[in-house]
């Protein structure tokens, strides 16, 4: 089985017994750590179904032992603990100035830990947070895109990245000034 660090994993064991000996006639079970790179904690190590959490990344071997009072048997299960997912790191770029009617090129960067494995893909989007007018993005779902502004003023644009489970964002400020027109003589 696989689990991410800091997440709990549910273990479900099963035991079949012949009912002997008649005294005590009762089967008891226990989970235990056989090997692993760190410690772990069971919610209830004396239950067939329990949850477990692990302290470090790596491969652990856990053992379920059953005894009927006279004889015992066990089975091992291997658990691979992978790093915990972290949110993508987003950089929207430096604050910029642009003169109407020109647009500007936005170039963001995103780095991610590659988790979760499904979908394992980072999606991005640009959006207007604030400003005196509207913004048209050539492709709002691309790290590099162009933006055109409807009015002069200060705009705040946000680049958001999502890895399928966690999201992060960063803002960039754009100052839009009017075109300089020659004096009329």
PDB file of C-alpha atoms in Angstrom:
ATOM      1  CA  UNK A   1       0.000   0.000   0.000  1.00  0.00           C
ATOM      2  CA  UNK A   2       0.984   3.644  -0.388  1.00  0.00           C
ATOM      3  CA  UNK A   3       0.291   6.687   1.757  1.00  0.00           C
ATOM      4  CA  UNK A   4       1.586  10.261   1.919  1.00  0.00           C
ATOM      5  CA  UNK A   5       3.490  11.425   4.975  1.00  0.00           C
ATOM      6  CA  UNK A   6       1.210  12.996   7.610  1.00  0.00           C
ATOM      7  CA  UNK A   7      -1.845  11.187   6.216  1.00  0.00           C
ATOM      8  CA  UNK A   8      -3.403   8.271   8.061  1.00  0.00           C
ATOM      9  CA  UNK A   9      -3.821   4.880   6.420  1.00  0.00           C
ATOM     10  CA  UNK A  10      -6.593   2.433   7.265  1.00  0.00           C
ATOM     11  CA  UNK A  11      -5.454  -1.162   7.700  1.00  0.00           C
ATOM     12  CA  UNK A  12      -8.025  -3.929   7.466  1.00  0.00           C
ATOM     13  CA  UNK A  13      -6.920  -7.423   8.366  1.00  0.00           C
ATOM     14  CA  UNK A  14      -8.862 -10.659   8.471  1.00  0.00           C
ATOM     15  CA  UNK A  15      -8.451 -13.813  10.579  1.00  0.00           C
ATOM     16  CA  UNK A  16      -9.968 -17.266  10.107  1.00  0.00           C
ATOM     17  CA  UNK A  17      -9.811 -19.770  12.961  1.00  0.00           C
ATOM     18  CA  UNK A  18     -10.972 -23.372  13.536  1.00  0.00           C
ATOM     19  CA  UNK A  19     -12.492 -22.492  16.931  1.00  0.00           C
ATOM     20  CA  UNK A  20      -9.984 -24.620  18.859  1.00  0.00           C
ATOM     21  CA  UNK A  21      -8.872 -24.841  21.553  1.00  0.00           C
ATOM     22  CA  UNK A  22     -12.231 -24.463  23.258  1.00  0.00           C
ATOM     23  CA  UNK A  23     -10.526 -22.780  26.199  1.00  0.00           C
ATOM     24  CA  UNK A  24      -9.971 -19.892  25.805  1.00  0.00           C
ATOM     25  CA  UNK A  25     -11.705 -20.255  22.396  1.00  0.00           C
ATOM     26  CA  UNK A  26     -11.054 -16.646  21.551  1.00  0.00           C
ATOM     27  CA  UNK A  27      -8.721 -15.160  18.930  1.00  0.00           C
ATOM     28  CA  UNK A  28      -6.739 -12.032  19.767  1.00  0.00           C
ATOM     29  CA  UNK A  29      -4.903  -9.873  17.231  1.00  0.00           C
ATOM     30  CA  UNK A  30      -2.166  -7.269  17.333  1.00  0.00           C
ATOM     31  CA  UNK A  31      -0.419  -5.022  14.822  1.00  0.00           C
ATOM     32  CA  UNK A  32       3.305  -4.261  15.217  1.00  0.00           C
ATOM     33  CA  UNK A  33       6.136  -2.558  13.365  1.00  0.00           C
ATOM     34  CA  UNK A  34       8.646  -5.037  11.908  1.00  0.00           C
ATOM     35  CA  UNK A  35      10.902  -2.547  10.151  1.00  0.00           C
ATOM     36  CA  UNK A  36      10.959   0.996   8.806  1.00  0.00           C
ATOM     37  CA  UNK A  37      12.955   4.219   8.771  1.00  0.00           C
ATOM     38  CA  UNK A  38      10.943   5.918  11.518  1.00  0.00           C
ATOM     39  CA  UNK A  39       8.267   5.464  14.093  1.00  0.00           C
ATOM     40  CA  UNK A  40       4.561   4.987  13.553  1.00  0.00           C
ATOM     41  CA  UNK A  41       1.415   5.048  15.632  1.00  0.00           C
ATOM     42  CA  UNK A  42      -1.653   2.790  15.515  1.00  0.00           C
ATOM     43  CA  UNK A  43      -5.052   4.082  16.532  1.00  0.00           C
ATOM     44  CA  UNK A  44      -5.746   0.645  18.094  1.00  0.00           C
ATOM     45  CA  UNK A  45      -3.063  -2.025  17.624  1.00  0.00           C
ATOM     46  CA  UNK A  46      -5.420  -4.710  19.033  1.00  0.00           C
ATOM     47  CA  UNK A  47      -8.093  -4.342  16.334  1.00  0.00           C
ATOM     48  CA  UNK A  48      -8.273  -5.994  12.898  1.00  0.00           C
ATOM     49  CA  UNK A  49      -9.230  -2.630  11.402  1.00  0.00           C
ATOM     50  CA  UNK A  50      -7.180   0.333  12.563  1.00  0.00           C
ATOM     51  CA  UNK A  51      -5.493   3.471  11.262  1.00  0.00           C
ATOM     52  CA  UNK A  52      -1.788   4.163  11.291  1.00  0.00           C
ATOM     53  CA  UNK A  53       0.391   7.246  10.758  1.00  0.00           C
ATOM     54  CA  UNK A  54       4.105   7.377   9.998  1.00  0.00           C
ATOM     55  CA  UNK A  55       6.870   9.766  11.080  1.00  0.00           C
ATOM     56  CA  UNK A  56       9.211   9.549   8.060  1.00  0.00           C
ATOM     57  CA  UNK A  57       9.252   8.843   4.342  1.00  0.00           C
ATOM     58  CA  UNK A  58      10.286   5.306   3.359  1.00  0.00           C
ATOM     59  CA  UNK A  59       9.132   1.694   3.334  1.00  0.00           C
ATOM     60  CA  UNK A  60       7.668   0.117   6.464  1.00  0.00           C
ATOM     61  CA  UNK A  61       6.765  -3.509   7.152  1.00  0.00           C
ATOM     62  CA  UNK A  62       3.865  -4.040   9.557  1.00  0.00           C
ATOM     63  CA  UNK A  63       2.819  -7.390  11.005  1.00  0.00           C
ATOM     64  CA  UNK A  64      -0.642  -8.588  11.988  1.00  0.00           C
ATOM     65  CA  UNK A  65      -0.411 -11.453  14.482  1.00  0.00           C
ATOM     66  CA  UNK A  66      -3.360 -13.613  15.573  1.00  0.00           C
ATOM     67  CA  UNK A  67      -3.358 -16.144  18.410  1.00  0.00           C
ATOM     68  CA  UNK A  68      -6.066 -18.569  19.557  1.00  0.00           C
ATOM     69  CA  UNK A  69      -4.478 -19.130  22.952  1.00  0.00           C
ATOM     70  CA  UNK A  70      -2.412 -22.109  21.813  1.00  0.00           C
ATOM     71  CA  UNK A  71      -1.150 -21.273  18.321  1.00  0.00           C
ATOM     72  CA  UNK A  72      -0.196 -18.042  16.572  1.00  0.00           C
ATOM     73  CA  UNK A  73       0.101 -16.967  12.937  1.00  0.00           C
ATOM     74  CA  UNK A  74       1.029 -13.708  11.267  1.00  0.00           C
ATOM     75  CA  UNK A  75       1.189 -11.907   7.957  1.00  0.00           C
ATOM     76  CA  UNK A  76       3.211  -8.869   6.925  1.00  0.00           C
ATOM     77  CA  UNK A  77       2.225  -5.903   4.797  1.00  0.00           C
ATOM     78  CA  UNK A  78       4.598  -3.416   3.164  1.00  0.00           C
ATOM     79  CA  UNK A  79       3.679   0.285   3.267  1.00  0.00           C
ATOM     80  CA  UNK A  80       5.455   2.911   1.165  1.00  0.00           C
ATOM     81  CA  UNK A  81       5.275   6.393   2.680  1.00  0.00           C
ATOM     82  CA  UNK A  82       5.861   9.175   0.162  1.00  0.00           C
ATOM     83  CA  UNK A  83       6.518  12.857   0.858  1.00  0.00           C
ATOM     84  CA  UNK A  84       3.514  15.000   1.717  1.00  0.00           C
ATOM     85  CA  UNK A  85       2.096  17.182  -1.032  1.00  0.00           C
ATOM     86  CA  UNK A  86       2.967  20.882  -0.854  1.00  0.00           C
ATOM     87  CA  UNK A  87       1.344  23.712  -2.752  1.00  0.00           C
ATOM     88  CA  UNK A  88       3.009  24.919  -5.955  1.00  0.00           C
ATOM     89  CA  UNK A  89       5.428  27.859  -5.694  1.00  0.00           C
ATOM     90  CA  UNK A  90       4.177  30.723  -7.889  1.00  0.00           C
ATOM     91  CA  UNK A  91       6.042  33.763  -9.196  1.00  0.00           C
ATOM     92  CA  UNK A  92       3.989  36.236 -11.225  1.00  0.00           C
ATOM     93  CA  UNK A  93       6.972  38.341 -12.263  1.00  0.00           C
ATOM     94  CA  UNK A  94       7.987  41.943 -11.564  1.00  0.00           C
ATOM     95  CA  UNK A  95       5.596  44.876 -11.362  1.00  0.00           C
ATOM     96  CA  UNK A  96       5.276  46.560 -14.758  1.00  0.00           C
ATOM     97  CA  UNK A  97       4.352  49.812 -16.502  1.00  0.00           C
ATOM     98  CA  UNK A  98       2.567  50.039 -19.827  1.00  0.00           C
ATOM     99  CA  UNK A  99       1.248  52.874 -21.983  1.00  0.00           C
ATOM    100  CA  UNK A 100      -2.158  52.640 -23.651  1.00  0.00           C
ATOM    101  CA  UNK A 101      -3.040  51.315 -26.167  1.00  0.00           C
ATOM    102  CA  UNK A 102      -0.123  48.869 -25.825  1.00  0.00           C
ATOM    103  CA  UNK A 103      -0.534  45.557 -24.058  1.00  0.00           C
ATOM    104  CA  UNK A 104       2.171  43.799 -22.106  1.00  0.00           C
ATOM    105  CA  UNK A 105       3.599  40.323 -21.819  1.00  0.00           C
ATOM    106  CA  UNK A 106       3.136  38.493 -18.524  1.00  0.00           C
ATOM    107  CA  UNK A 107       5.623  35.708 -17.749  1.00  0.00           C
ATOM    108  CA  UNK A 108       5.093  33.706 -14.610  1.00  0.00           C
ATOM    109  CA  UNK A 109       6.875  30.649 -13.278  1.00  0.00           C
ATOM    110  CA  UNK A 110       5.599  27.723 -11.232  1.00  0.00           C
ATOM    111  CA  UNK A 111       7.462  24.915  -9.507  1.00  0.00           C
ATOM    112  CA  UNK A 112       5.806  21.926  -7.892  1.00  0.00           C
ATOM    113  CA  UNK A 113       6.737  18.769  -6.001  1.00  0.00           C
ATOM    114  CA  UNK A 114       4.916  16.535  -8.522  1.00  0.00           C
ATOM    115  CA  UNK A 115       2.296  15.444  -5.998  1.00  0.00           C
ATOM    116  CA  UNK A 116      -0.355  14.283  -5.890  1.00  0.00           C
ATOM    117  CA  UNK A 117       0.454  11.542  -8.380  1.00  0.00           C
ATOM    118  CA  UNK A 118      -3.092  11.843  -9.721  1.00  0.00           C
ATOM    119  CA  UNK A 119      -3.548  14.108 -11.575  1.00  0.00           C
ATOM    120  CA  UNK A 120       0.135  15.055 -11.154  1.00  0.00           C
ATOM    121  CA  UNK A 121      -0.307  18.074 -13.389  1.00  0.00           C
ATOM    122  CA  UNK A 122      -0.269  21.760 -12.487  1.00  0.00           C
ATOM    123  CA  UNK A 123      -2.823  24.102 -14.030  1.00  0.00           C
ATOM    124  CA  UNK A 124      -2.449  27.895 -14.021  1.00  0.00           C
ATOM    125  CA  UNK A 125      -4.711  30.886 -14.556  1.00  0.00           C
ATOM    126  CA  UNK A 126      -4.348  34.667 -14.689  1.00  0.00           C
ATOM    127  CA  UNK A 127      -7.150  36.854 -13.309  1.00  0.00           C
ATOM    128  CA  UNK A 128      -7.887  40.502 -12.558  1.00  0.00           C
ATOM    129  CA  UNK A 129      -7.927  41.207  -8.802  1.00  0.00           C
ATOM    130  CA  UNK A 130      -8.510  44.957  -8.946  1.00  0.00           C
ATOM    131  CA  UNK A 131      -8.286  47.893 -11.311  1.00  0.00           C
ATOM    132  CA  UNK A 132     -10.319  50.731 -12.848  1.00  0.00           C
ATOM    133  CA  UNK A 133     -11.214  48.812 -16.008  1.00  0.00           C
ATOM    134  CA  UNK A 134     -11.200  45.409 -17.619  1.00  0.00           C
ATOM    135  CA  UNK A 135      -8.283  43.231 -18.723  1.00  0.00           C
ATOM    136  CA  UNK A 136      -8.220  40.922 -21.739  1.00  0.00           C
ATOM    137  CA  UNK A 137      -5.770  38.019 -21.539  1.00  0.00           C
ATOM    138  CA  UNK A 138      -4.648  36.342 -24.762  1.00  0.00           C
ATOM    139  CA  UNK A 139      -4.624  32.994 -22.895  1.00  0.00           C
ATOM    140  CA  UNK A 140      -5.475  33.214 -19.193  1.00  0.00           C
ATOM    141  CA  UNK A 141      -4.429  29.550 -18.716  1.00  0.00           C
ATOM    142  CA  UNK A 142      -0.815  29.970 -19.826  1.00  0.00           C
ATOM    143  CA  UNK A 143       2.213  31.022 -17.775  1.00  0.00           C
ATOM    144  CA  UNK A 144       3.218  33.435 -20.547  1.00  0.00           C
ATOM    145  CA  UNK A 145       0.463  35.531 -22.070  1.00  0.00           C
ATOM    146  CA  UNK A 146      -0.334  39.076 -23.122  1.00  0.00           C
ATOM    147  CA  UNK A 147      -2.739  41.400 -21.355  1.00  0.00           C
ATOM    148  CA  UNK A 148      -4.572  44.431 -22.742  1.00  0.00           C
ATOM    149  CA  UNK A 149      -6.168  47.084 -20.553  1.00  0.00           C
ATOM    150  CA  UNK A 150      -9.322  49.160 -21.166  1.00  0.00           C
ATOM    151  CA  UNK A 151      -8.431  52.218 -19.019  1.00  0.00           C
ATOM    152  CA  UNK A 152      -5.515  53.954 -17.361  1.00  0.00           C
ATOM    153  CA  UNK A 153      -4.804  53.296 -13.696  1.00  0.00           C
ATOM    154  CA  UNK A 154      -3.301  50.688 -11.403  1.00  0.00           C
ATOM    155  CA  UNK A 155      -4.262  47.037 -11.877  1.00  0.00           C
ATOM    156  CA  UNK A 156      -3.479  44.009  -9.735  1.00  0.00           C
ATOM    157  CA  UNK A 157      -3.280  40.730 -11.644  1.00  0.00           C
ATOM    158  CA  UNK A 158      -3.084  37.307  -9.989  1.00  0.00           C
ATOM    159  CA  UNK A 159      -1.387  34.134 -11.206  1.00  0.00           C
ATOM    160  CA  UNK A 160      -2.840  31.035  -9.507  1.00  0.00           C
ATOM    161  CA  UNK A 161      -1.458  27.489  -9.770  1.00  0.00           C
ATOM    162  CA  UNK A 162      -3.222  24.294  -8.670  1.00  0.00           C
ATOM    163  CA  UNK A 163      -1.692  20.804  -8.440  1.00  0.00           C
ATOM    164  CA  UNK A 164      -5.062  19.075  -8.190  1.00  0.00           C
ATOM    165  CA  UNK A 165      -5.157  19.252  -4.391  1.00  0.00           C
ATOM    166  CA  UNK A 166      -3.450  22.480  -3.288  1.00  0.00           C
ATOM    167  CA  UNK A 167      -3.320  25.974  -4.779  1.00  0.00           C
ATOM    168  CA  UNK A 168      -1.097  29.028  -4.428  1.00  0.00           C
ATOM    169  CA  UNK A 169      -0.975  32.460  -6.036  1.00  0.00           C
ATOM    170  CA  UNK A 170       1.084  35.602  -6.444  1.00  0.00           C
ATOM    171  CA  UNK A 171       0.022  39.086  -7.547  1.00  0.00           C
ATOM    172  CA  UNK A 172       1.702  41.538  -9.904  1.00  0.00           C
ATOM    173  CA  UNK A 173       0.895  45.274 -10.116  1.00  0.00           C
ATOM    174  CA  UNK A 174       0.608  46.967 -13.515  1.00  0.00           C
ATOM    175  CA  UNK A 175       0.533  50.770 -13.907  1.00  0.00           C
ATOM    176  CA  UNK A 176      -1.273  51.766 -17.097  1.00  0.00           C
ATOM    177  CA  UNK A 177      -0.631  55.321 -18.313  1.00  0.00           C
ATOM    178  CA  UNK A 178      -2.276  57.223 -21.175  1.00  0.00           C
ATOM    179  CA  UNK A 179      -0.487  57.635 -24.466  1.00  0.00           C
ATOM    180  CA  UNK A 180       1.514  60.860 -24.666  1.00  0.00           C
ATOM    181  CA  UNK A 181       0.013  63.110 -27.342  1.00  0.00           C
ATOM    182  CA  UNK A 182       1.985  65.920 -28.890  1.00  0.00           C
ATOM    183  CA  UNK A 183       0.769  69.414 -28.027  1.00  0.00           C
ATOM    184  CA  UNK A 184      -1.593  71.043 -30.466  1.00  0.00           C
ATOM    185  CA  UNK A 185      -0.127  74.217 -31.914  1.00  0.00           C
TER     186      UNK A 185
END
